[in-house]
């Protein structure tokens, strides 16, 4: 298990907000993540973990500083884990623009040059990071997962492929059909090549159609989101999921955009949703 280096920590709602750095065997570079431990975890109890996956251009700090999630995590006794959105260093491949390269890992295991050397975010999020969290912090093996935009895509496709690992999944304005929308097509072509069967393995709308095990799903979308519906097509996924027997709660939020103001407005609902799925 790689050693953790503490970057910063502060008291928050009687719990502890901290940032760490460690060398990742998945991405073959240093990775940074944030973790919020609620007061219950500091009082000798082990608590379940809710993983947050952020969107394009974000780091681990955007959600921890803007969403206001810690207040509700403290109330329910849930740890929050907030990883970065990609590998980052001078040696890690990058690209011009915000939607490919560093800050835009898309939570896949890249197979194409030059990305394959470091861009293995799927393995990092699904296997390596949880093993590290469960070894180093006072948490149980219970997990749930949620995210925003590119992170909503990550959370949905990960939960659909590994439903036994998560109590529930939720998303704010997720990219649900990346094989059919510009952001996803650009990223998948670069990271995974031209074989669309490889794309389908990370496309939630494709994955849900062959799912054999269901789990609770919550999706919020703002109707004033400038990326809706060109990049974000949640209704497509919702129809496919409900046809397969999934219990999907879908809310179209009038007047809300793609920002963290939107996320902060409904974060309490999402954390309560996960708390109930975790049996709290």
XYZ file of C-alpha atoms in Angstrom:
280
model
C 0.000 0.000 0.000
C 1.454 3.349 -1.005
C 2.304 5.848 1.723
C 0.022 8.824 2.220
C 1.382 12.347 2.463
C -0.890 14.782 4.280
C -1.199 18.053 2.356
C -3.663 19.910 4.600
C -6.352 19.339 7.190
C -8.957 21.411 8.998
C -11.840 20.906 11.399
C -15.278 21.113 9.807
C -18.695 20.374 11.355
C -16.845 18.586 14.196
C -15.266 16.286 11.636
C -12.039 16.564 9.649
C -11.495 17.721 6.079
C -8.101 16.701 4.669
C -6.133 16.373 1.421
C -3.583 13.659 0.706
C -1.069 12.740 -1.969
C 0.167 9.248 -2.793
C 1.859 7.382 -5.605
C -0.673 5.378 -7.617
C 0.245 2.038 -9.156
C -2.758 2.440 -11.498
C -1.784 5.799 -12.982
C 1.961 5.523 -12.322
C 2.152 9.020 -10.901
C 1.255 10.917 -7.752
C -2.472 11.330 -7.198
C -4.282 13.720 -4.874
C -7.581 13.143 -3.124
C -9.639 14.810 -0.412
C -11.492 13.044 2.384
C -14.024 14.260 4.904
C -14.347 12.190 8.073
C -17.557 12.956 9.982
C -17.453 13.345 13.786
C -18.599 9.757 14.264
C -15.383 8.527 12.608
C -13.335 10.580 15.051
C -15.212 9.086 18.005
C -14.200 5.481 17.409
C -16.866 4.386 14.932
C -16.324 3.040 11.431
C -18.510 4.752 8.845
C -19.570 4.030 5.244
C -17.979 5.898 2.338
C -19.594 8.010 -0.371
C -17.314 8.565 -3.368
C -17.684 11.776 -5.384
C -16.450 12.017 -8.988
C -16.030 15.523 -10.364
C -16.465 16.863 -13.879
C -14.243 18.318 -16.580
C -11.472 20.699 -15.417
C -12.107 19.973 -11.729
C -9.645 18.809 -9.097
C -10.443 17.237 -5.733
C -10.944 20.723 -4.296
C -13.941 21.979 -6.313
C -16.529 19.787 -4.635
C -15.033 19.983 -1.161
C -15.030 23.784 -1.237
C -18.244 24.573 -3.132
C -20.890 21.875 -2.664
C -21.581 22.193 1.068
C -21.725 18.408 1.369
C -19.811 18.063 4.636
C -22.673 19.455 6.733
C -24.950 16.623 5.627
C -22.234 13.964 5.686
C -21.654 14.910 9.330
C -25.352 14.580 10.126
C -25.598 11.106 8.583
C -22.201 9.811 9.625
C -20.803 9.260 6.129
C -17.216 9.743 4.969
C -16.769 11.615 1.695
C -13.904 10.735 -0.648
C -13.165 13.158 -3.488
C -10.431 12.096 -5.950
C -8.886 14.143 -8.725
C -10.302 13.798 -12.237
C -7.120 12.572 -13.962
C -3.447 11.831 -13.494
C -1.333 15.000 -13.451
C 2.376 15.718 -13.781
C 4.869 17.051 -16.294
C 5.348 13.486 -17.544
C 1.615 12.826 -18.064
C 0.187 13.316 -21.551
C -2.020 16.359 -22.038
C -3.922 18.116 -24.818
C -5.080 21.595 -25.699
C -8.600 22.390 -24.562
C -10.451 21.461 -21.412
C -12.148 18.251 -22.564
C -9.168 15.943 -23.102
C -6.048 15.169 -21.114
C -5.272 16.411 -17.630
C -8.502 17.264 -15.824
C -10.480 15.091 -18.248
C -9.733 11.454 -17.483
C -13.305 10.277 -18.144
C -12.868 7.428 -15.627
C -11.701 4.908 -18.246
C -8.618 2.721 -18.645
C -6.996 4.176 -21.750
C -5.571 1.757 -24.301
C -4.177 4.194 -26.880
C -0.813 5.970 -27.050
C 0.120 8.285 -25.354
C -2.709 7.981 -22.859
C -2.369 4.327 -21.842
C 0.756 4.949 -19.766
C -1.092 6.933 -17.072
C -4.802 7.287 -17.822
C -6.172 4.308 -15.879
C -8.760 6.146 -13.827
C -11.250 3.282 -13.864
C -8.864 0.973 -12.008
C -7.868 3.802 -9.686
C -11.436 4.654 -8.671
C -12.847 1.114 -8.531
C -9.973 -0.837 -7.004
C -6.948 1.108 -5.811
C -8.490 4.101 -4.044
C -11.126 2.127 -2.079
C -8.471 -0.351 -0.929
C -6.350 2.564 0.273
C -9.258 4.301 2.009
C -10.398 1.127 3.753
C -6.869 0.363 4.956
C -5.993 3.848 6.211
C -9.213 5.377 7.558
C -11.943 4.355 10.064
C -14.477 3.230 7.461
C -16.501 0.124 6.722
C -16.662 -1.780 3.438
C -19.968 -0.093 2.608
C -19.731 2.241 -0.383
C -21.929 4.448 -2.504
C -20.997 6.705 -5.425
C -22.121 9.915 -7.137
C -20.803 12.600 -9.448
C -21.339 15.567 -11.750
C -21.202 15.787 -15.560
C -18.134 13.739 -16.589
C -18.143 12.486 -13.003
C -21.790 11.551 -13.309
C -20.790 9.463 -16.317
C -18.049 7.894 -14.208
C -20.305 7.121 -11.272
C -23.064 5.590 -13.405
C -20.878 3.371 -15.568
C -18.840 2.192 -12.576
C -21.935 1.359 -10.516
C -23.579 -0.438 -13.430
C -20.505 -2.615 -13.942
C -19.882 -3.185 -10.230
C -23.325 -3.060 -8.555
C -22.184 -5.416 -5.803
C -19.708 -2.764 -4.633
C -22.141 0.157 -4.245
C -25.390 0.676 -2.352
C -26.647 3.286 -4.838
C -25.567 5.771 -7.499
C -26.628 9.347 -8.175
C -25.597 12.084 -10.582
C -25.966 15.768 -11.314
C -26.235 16.526 -15.050
C -24.427 13.348 -16.107
C -23.014 12.468 -19.515
C -25.081 9.304 -19.927
C -24.497 8.372 -23.565
C -20.898 9.436 -24.314
C -20.677 7.308 -27.457
C -23.319 9.543 -29.038
C -22.320 13.013 -27.817
C -19.341 15.258 -28.677
C -17.473 15.252 -25.333
C -17.601 11.486 -25.091
C -16.805 10.835 -28.733
C -13.672 13.004 -28.552
C -12.442 11.415 -25.332
C -13.291 7.829 -26.255
C -11.654 8.097 -29.693
C -8.463 9.396 -28.071
C -8.348 7.086 -25.059
C -9.911 3.911 -26.482
C -9.379 4.106 -30.251
C -11.877 3.574 -33.041
C -13.427 0.291 -31.849
C -16.891 1.282 -30.664
C -17.323 -1.964 -28.769
C -14.626 -0.624 -26.428
C -16.616 2.586 -26.061
C -19.751 0.654 -25.134
C -17.997 -0.799 -22.086
C -17.936 2.702 -20.593
C -21.281 3.989 -21.893
C -24.020 3.928 -19.245
C -26.895 3.834 -21.728
C -25.307 0.802 -23.392
C -24.377 -0.886 -20.121
C -27.815 -0.586 -18.542
C -29.433 -2.497 -21.378
C -27.580 -5.682 -20.431
C -27.457 -5.172 -16.661
C -28.388 -8.238 -14.633
C -28.466 -6.574 -11.214
C -30.208 -3.334 -10.284
C -29.409 -0.646 -7.735
C -31.158 2.641 -6.814
C -30.428 5.596 -9.116
C -31.066 9.334 -8.640
C -30.441 11.921 -11.379
C -30.920 15.690 -11.254
C -30.721 17.858 -14.377
C -31.175 21.609 -14.713
C -33.232 22.780 -17.689
C -31.119 25.976 -17.969
C -27.921 23.943 -18.346
C -26.075 25.222 -21.420
C -24.853 21.679 -22.189
C -28.377 20.223 -22.199
C -29.420 18.494 -24.393
C -26.462 18.493 -26.833
C -24.018 16.853 -24.405
C -26.382 15.742 -21.652
C -29.288 13.458 -22.512
C -30.475 11.997 -19.202
C -33.909 11.029 -20.515
C -32.282 8.537 -22.897
C -30.637 6.747 -20.003
C -33.685 6.961 -17.738
C -35.917 5.283 -20.324
C -33.395 2.507 -20.881
C -32.850 1.952 -17.156
C -36.526 1.861 -16.285
C -37.118 -0.620 -19.110
C -34.615 -2.904 -17.366
C -36.376 -2.640 -14.015
C -34.194 -0.019 -12.343
C -35.751 2.268 -9.753
C -34.689 5.642 -11.204
C -35.634 8.937 -9.589
C -35.260 11.658 -12.220
C -35.757 15.357 -11.492
C -35.718 18.108 -14.092
C -34.917 21.259 -12.099
C -36.389 24.423 -13.679
C -33.978 27.333 -14.006
C -30.847 25.531 -12.804
C -27.599 25.475 -14.770
C -24.454 23.283 -14.795
C -22.626 25.006 -11.947
C -21.848 24.184 -8.330
C -24.723 26.492 -7.378
C -26.944 23.770 -8.839
C -25.091 21.021 -7.001
C -25.178 22.888 -3.684
C -28.924 23.426 -4.061
C -29.674 19.683 -4.100
C -26.708 18.076 -2.364
C -28.744 17.400 0.784
C -31.238 15.339 -1.245
C -28.444 13.267 -2.771
C -26.685 12.544 0.507
C -29.980 11.554 2.138
C -30.643 9.245 -0.829
C -27.314 7.515 -0.295
C -27.761 7.415 3.487
C -31.026 5.547 3.074
C -29.467 3.117 0.581
C -26.646 2.515 3.087
C -29.192 1.700 5.786
C -28.449 4.714 7.989
